[in-house]
Amino acid sequence: MRAFVFPGQGAQAIGMGKALAEAYPAARAVFEEVDEALGESLSGLIWEGDIETLTLTKNAQPALMATSLAAMKALEAEGVTIAASNYVAGHSLGEYSALAAAGALSIADTARLLRIRGTAMQEAVPVGVGAMAALLGLGFDDARAVAEEAAQGQVCQAANDNDPSQVVVSGHKEAVERALEIAKAKGAKRALLLPVSAPFHCALMKPAAHVMAEALDDVDINEPVVPVIANVRAAPVSDPQLIRNLLVDQVTGSVRWRESVLWMADNGVTEAWEIGAGKALSGMIKRISKEITTRAVGTPEDVVAARDALNA
């Protein structure tokens, strides 16, 4: 069994998806559709802009989705459809890419939702008030205990359960800085602040969750062609209203990526294709499960290799 997985923030790079757009008209059409939906040339920023501007949350989120969907359309041009997967999943914003790939959301609606999501998450907390930090070498339960001890009346939560050796905490900057010291004292191999613009996936994102609830109410969601393993459930969902609700919960909830991958492994998935930019999820998956092999699909060469592997 096979899962198609879609990367989240941090995978962005100038030039991503450009070779796909040049090699496959269907991939280029994705970038054109996203540009039209947003009323600006996001593709120009992705291919020729500066990394600081691309990394802004409101840009990175739709840009990474566009690149993932361009790779998906390139695969389709080679005869590899979404039906080649048994499940789809995505890391944080990647869940939107997964939903679009599985036909639950249109590409245009997904681009607009991610622009709204990125802007709302950025605006939910004034710059400098929040922070996120990676705790390396602590398991999830230990990291959650660190966050609870560090909170001291402020917000500090385990936000991303990425793999057995990496948990990200999120919240008020002072509390997150306390978490760094507590984690080191409890034996973390490394504990470092992340270069992000807001404290994602914690209670400080409640204003953004309200914005997303309104935005999602205005969008049609179809039943996905293959089940989507939801971040906050670490289990597959197909019901459109449940998908809508979980996307709202996801703004403040933990990204349960480790558990999602373990669910896949326990339910027969033996290979995961990372569709879009980078190979970060492949690295996480390898650290979570020895049962799942990984393949990155982000360039025309990757697309052809994936097609050939499927047809071998």
CSV table of C-alpha atoms in Angstrom, one decimal:
chain,number,residue,atom,x,y,z
A,1,MET,CA,0.0,0.0,0.0
A,2,ARG,CA,1.1,3.5,-0.7
A,3,ALA,CA,0.5,7.0,0.8
A,4,PHE,CA,1.1,10.3,-0.9
A,5,VAL,CA,2.3,12.8,1.6
A,6,PHE,CA,2.6,16.6,1.3
A,7,PRO,CA,5.2,18.9,2.9
A,8,GLY,CA,4.6,21.8,5.2
A,9,GLN,CA,6.2,25.1,6.0
A,10,GLY,CA,10.0,25.1,6.0
A,11,ALA,CA,10.3,23.2,2.7
A,12,GLN,CA,10.1,26.4,0.6
A,13,ALA,CA,12.9,27.3,-1.8
A,14,ILE,CA,13.3,29.8,-4.6
A,15,GLY,CA,12.9,28.0,-7.9
A,16,MET,CA,10.8,25.1,-6.6
A,17,GLY,CA,8.4,23.7,-9.2
A,18,LYS,CA,9.9,25.7,-12.1
A,19,ALA,CA,11.3,22.7,-13.9
A,20,LEU,CA,8.0,20.9,-13.5
A,21,ALA,CA,6.1,23.9,-15.0
A,22,GLU,CA,8.6,24.0,-17.9
A,23,ALA,CA,8.3,20.3,-18.5
A,24,TYR,CA,4.6,19.8,-18.0
A,25,PRO,CA,1.8,22.2,-19.2
A,26,ALA,CA,-0.5,20.7,-16.6
A,27,ALA,CA,1.9,21.7,-13.9
A,28,ARG,CA,2.3,25.2,-15.3
A,29,ALA,CA,-1.5,25.5,-15.3
A,30,VAL,CA,-1.5,24.9,-11.5
A,31,PHE,CA,0.7,27.9,-10.9
A,32,GLU,CA,-1.4,30.0,-13.3
A,33,GLU,CA,-4.6,29.0,-11.5
A,34,VAL,CA,-3.0,29.9,-8.1
A,35,ASP,CA,-1.8,33.3,-9.5
A,36,GLU,CA,-5.3,34.0,-10.8
A,37,ALA,CA,-7.0,32.9,-7.5
A,38,LEU,CA,-4.7,35.3,-5.5
A,39,GLY,CA,-4.7,38.1,-8.0
A,40,GLU,CA,-1.0,38.3,-8.1
A,41,SER,CA,2.1,36.6,-9.5
A,42,LEU,CA,3.0,34.2,-6.7
A,43,SER,CA,4.8,32.1,-9.3
A,44,GLY,CA,7.1,35.0,-10.0
A,45,LEU,CA,8.0,35.2,-6.3
A,46,ILE,CA,8.5,31.4,-6.1
A,47,TRP,CA,10.8,31.3,-9.1
A,48,GLU,CA,12.6,34.6,-9.1
A,49,GLY,CA,11.9,36.3,-5.8
A,50,ASP,CA,13.8,36.5,-2.5
A,51,ILE,CA,13.6,33.8,0.1
A,52,GLU,CA,12.7,36.2,2.9
A,53,THR,CA,9.5,37.2,1.1
A,54,LEU,CA,8.7,33.7,0.1
A,55,THR,CA,9.1,32.5,3.7
A,56,LEU,CA,6.4,34.9,4.9
A,57,THR,CA,3.7,32.6,6.1
A,58,LYS,CA,1.0,34.2,3.8
A,59,ASN,CA,3.3,33.4,0.8
A,60,ALA,CA,4.9,30.1,1.8
A,61,GLN,CA,1.6,28.3,2.5
A,62,PRO,CA,0.0,28.8,-1.0
A,63,ALA,CA,3.4,28.5,-2.7
A,64,LEU,CA,4.2,25.1,-1.2
A,65,MET,CA,0.7,23.9,-2.0
A,66,ALA,CA,1.1,25.1,-5.6
A,67,THR,CA,4.4,23.2,-6.0
A,68,SER,CA,2.9,20.0,-4.5
A,69,LEU,CA,-0.2,20.2,-6.8
A,70,ALA,CA,2.1,20.9,-9.8
A,71,ALA,CA,4.0,17.7,-9.0
A,72,MET,CA,0.7,15.9,-8.7
A,73,LYS,CA,-0.4,17.1,-12.1
A,74,ALA,CA,2.9,16.1,-13.6
A,75,LEU,CA,2.4,12.6,-12.2
A,76,GLU,CA,-1.1,12.5,-13.8
A,77,ALA,CA,0.4,13.5,-17.1
A,78,GLU,CA,2.6,10.4,-16.9
A,79,GLY,CA,-0.4,8.3,-16.1
A,80,VAL,CA,0.0,8.2,-12.3
A,81,THR,CA,-3.3,9.4,-10.7
A,82,ILE,CA,-4.3,9.9,-7.1
A,83,ALA,CA,-5.7,6.4,-7.3
A,84,ALA,CA,-2.1,5.1,-7.1
A,85,SER,CA,-2.3,6.0,-3.4
A,86,ASN,CA,-4.4,4.4,-0.7
A,87,TYR,CA,-4.1,7.4,1.7
A,88,VAL,CA,-3.0,11.0,1.5
A,89,ALA,CA,-1.6,13.1,4.4
A,90,GLY,CA,0.1,16.4,4.8
A,91,HIS,CA,2.1,18.2,7.5
A,92,SER,CA,0.2,21.2,8.7
A,93,LEU,CA,-0.5,23.3,5.6
A,94,GLY,CA,0.3,20.1,3.7
A,95,GLU,CA,-3.0,18.7,4.8
A,96,TYR,CA,-4.6,21.3,2.5
A,97,SER,CA,-2.4,20.1,-0.4
A,98,ALA,CA,-3.5,16.5,0.4
A,99,LEU,CA,-7.1,17.5,0.3
A,100,ALA,CA,-6.7,19.3,-3.0
A,101,ALA,CA,-4.8,16.4,-4.5
A,102,ALA,CA,-7.6,14.0,-3.4
A,103,GLY,CA,-10.3,16.2,-5.0
A,104,ALA,CA,-11.9,17.5,-1.7
A,105,LEU,CA,-10.9,21.1,-2.4
A,106,SER,CA,-10.4,23.0,-5.7
A,107,ILE,CA,-6.9,24.4,-6.3
A,108,ALA,CA,-8.3,27.9,-6.4
A,109,ASP,CA,-10.2,27.6,-3.1
A,110,THR,CA,-7.1,25.9,-1.5
A,111,ALA,CA,-4.9,28.8,-2.6
A,112,ARG,CA,-7.3,31.4,-1.2
A,113,LEU,CA,-7.8,29.4,2.0
A,114,LEU,CA,-4.0,29.1,2.6
A,115,ARG,CA,-3.5,32.9,1.9
A,116,ILE,CA,-6.2,33.6,4.5
A,117,ARG,CA,-4.7,31.0,6.9
A,118,GLY,CA,-1.2,32.3,6.5
A,119,THR,CA,-2.3,35.9,7.1
A,120,ALA,CA,-4.5,35.0,10.0
A,121,MET,CA,-1.8,33.0,11.7
A,122,GLN,CA,0.7,35.8,11.2
A,123,GLU,CA,-1.7,38.4,12.6
A,124,ALA,CA,-3.0,36.3,15.5
A,125,VAL,CA,0.0,37.2,17.7
A,126,PRO,CA,2.2,40.4,17.5
A,127,VAL,CA,5.7,39.8,16.2
A,128,GLY,CA,8.0,39.0,19.1
A,129,VAL,CA,5.3,37.8,21.5
A,130,GLY,CA,5.3,34.2,20.5
A,131,ALA,CA,8.0,31.6,19.5
A,132,MET,CA,8.5,28.0,18.6
A,133,ALA,CA,11.4,25.7,19.5
A,134,ALA,CA,12.6,22.3,18.4
A,135,LEU,CA,13.4,19.8,21.2
A,136,LEU,CA,15.7,17.1,19.8
A,137,GLY,CA,16.2,13.8,21.6
A,138,LEU,CA,13.1,13.9,23.8
A,139,GLY,CA,10.0,11.8,23.2
A,140,PHE,CA,6.6,13.4,22.9
A,141,ASP,CA,5.5,12.6,26.5
A,142,ASP,CA,8.7,14.1,27.9
A,143,ALA,CA,8.4,17.2,25.6
A,144,ARG,CA,4.8,17.7,26.6
A,145,ALA,CA,5.9,17.6,30.3
A,146,VAL,CA,8.6,20.2,29.5
A,147,ALA,CA,6.0,22.5,27.9
A,148,GLU,CA,3.6,22.1,30.8
A,149,GLU,CA,6.4,22.9,33.3
A,150,ALA,CA,7.6,25.9,31.3
A,151,ALA,CA,4.1,27.5,30.8
A,152,GLN,CA,3.9,29.1,34.3
A,153,GLY,CA,0.6,30.8,33.5
A,154,GLN,CA,1.5,31.4,29.9
A,155,VAL,CA,0.9,29.3,26.8
A,156,CYS,CA,3.5,26.6,26.0
A,157,GLN,CA,2.3,23.5,24.2
A,158,ALA,CA,3.8,20.6,22.3
A,159,ALA,CA,2.8,21.7,18.8
A,160,ASN,CA,4.4,19.3,16.3
A,161,ASP,CA,5.1,15.6,17.2
A,162,ASN,CA,7.3,15.2,14.1
A,163,ASP,CA,9.2,12.0,14.9
A,164,PRO,CA,10.6,10.1,17.8
A,165,SER,CA,13.6,12.5,18.2
A,166,GLN,CA,11.9,15.8,17.3
A,167,VAL,CA,9.1,17.6,19.0
A,168,VAL,CA,8.3,21.3,18.5
A,169,VAL,CA,6.9,23.4,21.3
A,170,SER,CA,5.0,26.7,20.7
A,171,GLY,CA,3.6,29.5,22.8
A,172,HIS,CA,4.6,32.8,24.5
A,173,LYS,CA,8.3,33.6,23.8
A,174,GLU,CA,9.3,33.7,27.5
A,175,ALA,CA,7.6,30.3,28.1
A,176,VAL,CA,9.3,28.7,25.1
A,177,GLU,CA,12.7,30.1,26.2
A,178,ARG,CA,12.0,28.5,29.6
A,179,ALA,CA,11.2,25.2,27.8
A,180,LEU,CA,14.6,25.3,26.2
A,181,GLU,CA,16.4,25.4,29.5
A,182,ILE,CA,14.1,22.7,31.1
A,183,ALA,CA,14.6,20.4,28.1
A,184,LYS,CA,18.3,20.7,28.2
A,185,ALA,CA,18.2,19.9,31.9
A,186,LYS,CA,16.1,16.8,31.2
A,187,GLY,CA,18.6,15.5,28.7
A,188,ALA,CA,17.5,16.9,25.3
A,189,LYS,CA,20.4,16.5,22.8
A,190,ARG,CA,19.6,20.0,21.4
A,191,ALA,CA,16.9,22.6,22.0
A,192,LEU,CA,16.8,25.6,19.7
A,193,LEU,CA,14.4,28.4,18.8
A,194,LEU,CA,13.0,28.1,15.2
A,195,PRO,CA,13.1,31.0,12.7
A,196,VAL,CA,9.4,31.3,12.4
A,197,SER,CA,7.2,34.4,12.4
A,198,ALA,CA,4.5,33.2,14.8
A,199,PRO,CA,3.7,30.4,17.4
A,200,PHE,CA,1.7,28.0,15.3
A,201,HIS,CA,-0.4,25.1,16.6
A,202,CYS,CA,-1.1,26.4,20.1
A,203,ALA,CA,-3.8,28.2,21.9
A,204,LEU,CA,-2.4,31.6,20.9
A,205,MET,CA,-3.7,30.9,17.4
A,206,LYS,CA,-7.4,31.0,18.5
A,207,PRO,CA,-8.0,34.3,16.6
A,208,ALA,CA,-6.8,32.5,13.4
A,209,ALA,CA,-9.0,29.5,14.1
A,210,HIS,CA,-12.1,31.8,14.2
A,211,VAL,CA,-11.0,33.3,10.8
A,212,MET,CA,-10.6,29.9,9.3
A,213,ALA,CA,-14.0,28.7,10.6
A,214,GLU,CA,-15.6,31.5,8.7
A,215,ALA,CA,-13.5,31.0,5.6
A,216,LEU,CA,-14.1,27.3,5.5
A,217,ASP,CA,-17.9,27.8,5.8
A,218,ASP,CA,-17.8,29.6,2.4
A,219,VAL,CA,-16.0,26.8,0.6
A,220,ASP,CA,-17.3,23.6,-1.0
A,221,ILE,CA,-15.6,20.4,0.4
A,222,ASN,CA,-16.2,17.2,-1.5
A,223,GLU,CA,-15.5,13.7,-0.2
A,224,PRO,CA,-11.9,12.9,-1.0
A,225,VAL,CA,-11.1,10.2,-3.6
A,226,VAL,CA,-8.9,8.5,-1.1
A,227,PRO,CA,-9.0,9.0,2.7
A,228,VAL,CA,-7.0,11.8,4.2
A,229,ILE,CA,-5.1,11.1,7.5
A,230,ALA,CA,-6.0,14.2,9.5
A,231,ASN,CA,-3.2,15.9,11.6
A,232,VAL,CA,-5.3,16.3,14.7
A,233,ARG,CA,-6.8,12.8,14.6
A,234,ALA,CA,-3.8,10.8,13.2
A,235,ALA,CA,-6.5,8.7,11.5
A,236,PRO,CA,-8.2,8.8,8.1
A,237,VAL,CA,-11.3,10.9,7.5
A,238,SER,CA,-13.5,11.3,4.4
A,239,ASP,CA,-16.7,13.1,5.7
A,240,PRO,CA,-16.7,16.6,4.3
A,241,GLN,CA,-18.1,18.3,7.4
A,242,LEU,CA,-15.7,16.5,9.7
A,243,ILE,CA,-12.8,17.6,7.4
A,244,ARG,CA,-14.1,21.2,7.7
A,245,ASN,CA,-14.2,20.9,11.5
A,246,LEU,CA,-10.8,19.3,11.8
A,247,LEU,CA,-9.1,22.0,9.6
A,248,VAL,CA,-10.4,24.5,12.1
A,249,ASP,CA,-9.1,22.4,15.1
A,250,GLN,CA,-5.8,22.1,13.3
A,251,VAL,CA,-4.9,25.8,13.7
A,252,THR,CA,-4.6,25.4,17.5
A,253,GLY,CA,-4.1,21.7,17.7
A,254,SER,CA,-1.0,19.5,17.6
A,255,VAL,CA,0.3,18.1,14.3
A,256,ARG,CA,0.4,14.4,15.2
A,257,TRP,CA,2.7,13.4,12.4
A,258,ARG,CA,4.5,10.6,14.2
A,259,GLU,CA,1.2,9.0,15.1
A,260,SER,CA,-0.1,9.5,11.6
A,261,VAL,CA,2.9,7.6,10.1
A,262,LEU,CA,2.6,4.9,12.7
A,263,TRP,CA,-1.1,4.5,11.8
A,264,MET,CA,-0.1,4.1,8.1
A,265,ALA,CA,2.6,1.5,9.0
A,266,ASP,CA,0.1,-0.4,11.2
A,267,ASN,CA,-2.5,-0.4,8.4
A,268,GLY,CA,-0.4,-1.8,5.6
A,269,VAL,CA,1.3,1.2,4.0
A,270,THR,CA,4.8,0.2,2.9
A,271,GLU,CA,5.8,3.2,0.7
A,272,ALA,CA,5.3,7.0,1.0
A,273,TRP,CA,5.8,9.4,-1.9
A,274,GLU,CA,6.6,13.0,-0.8
A,275,ILE,CA,4.9,15.1,-3.4
A,276,GLY,CA,6.4,18.6,-3.8
A,277,ALA,CA,9.3,20.5,-2.3
A,278,GLY,CA,12.1,19.0,-0.3
A,279,LYS,CA,12.6,15.7,1.5
A,280,ALA,CA,11.8,16.7,5.2
A,281,LEU,CA,8.9,14.4,5.6
A,282,SER,CA,10.9,11.5,4.1
A,283,GLY,CA,13.5,12.0,6.8
A,284,MET,CA,10.8,12.0,9.5
A,285,ILE,CA,9.1,8.9,8.1
A,286,LYS,CA,12.4,7.0,8.1
A,287,ARG,CA,12.9,7.8,11.8
A,288,ILE,CA,9.4,6.8,12.6
A,289,SER,CA,9.0,3.5,10.8
A,290,LYS,CA,11.4,1.0,9.3
A,291,GLU,CA,8.4,-0.5,7.5
A,292,ILE,CA,7.9,2.4,5.0
A,293,THR,CA,10.2,3.2,2.2
A,294,THR,CA,10.1,6.8,0.9
A,295,ARG,CA,10.4,8.6,-2.5
A,296,ALA,CA,10.6,12.3,-3.2
A,297,VAL,CA,8.6,13.6,-6.2
A,298,GLY,CA,9.6,17.2,-6.8
A,299,THR,CA,11.3,17.4,-10.2
A,300,PRO,CA,10.6,16.1,-13.7
A,301,GLU,CA,13.2,13.4,-13.2
A,302,ASP,CA,11.5,12.3,-9.9
A,303,VAL,CA,8.2,12.1,-11.8
A,304,VAL,CA,9.5,9.9,-14.5
A,305,ALA,CA,11.3,7.7,-11.9
A,306,ALA,CA,8.1,7.3,-9.9
A,307,ARG,CA,6.2,6.4,-13.1
A,308,ASP,CA,8.8,3.8,-14.0
A,309,ALA,CA,8.8,2.4,-10.5
A,310,LEU,CA,5.0,2.0,-10.5
A,311,ASN,CA,5.0,0.3,-13.9
A,312,ALA,CA,8.0,-2.0,-13.2
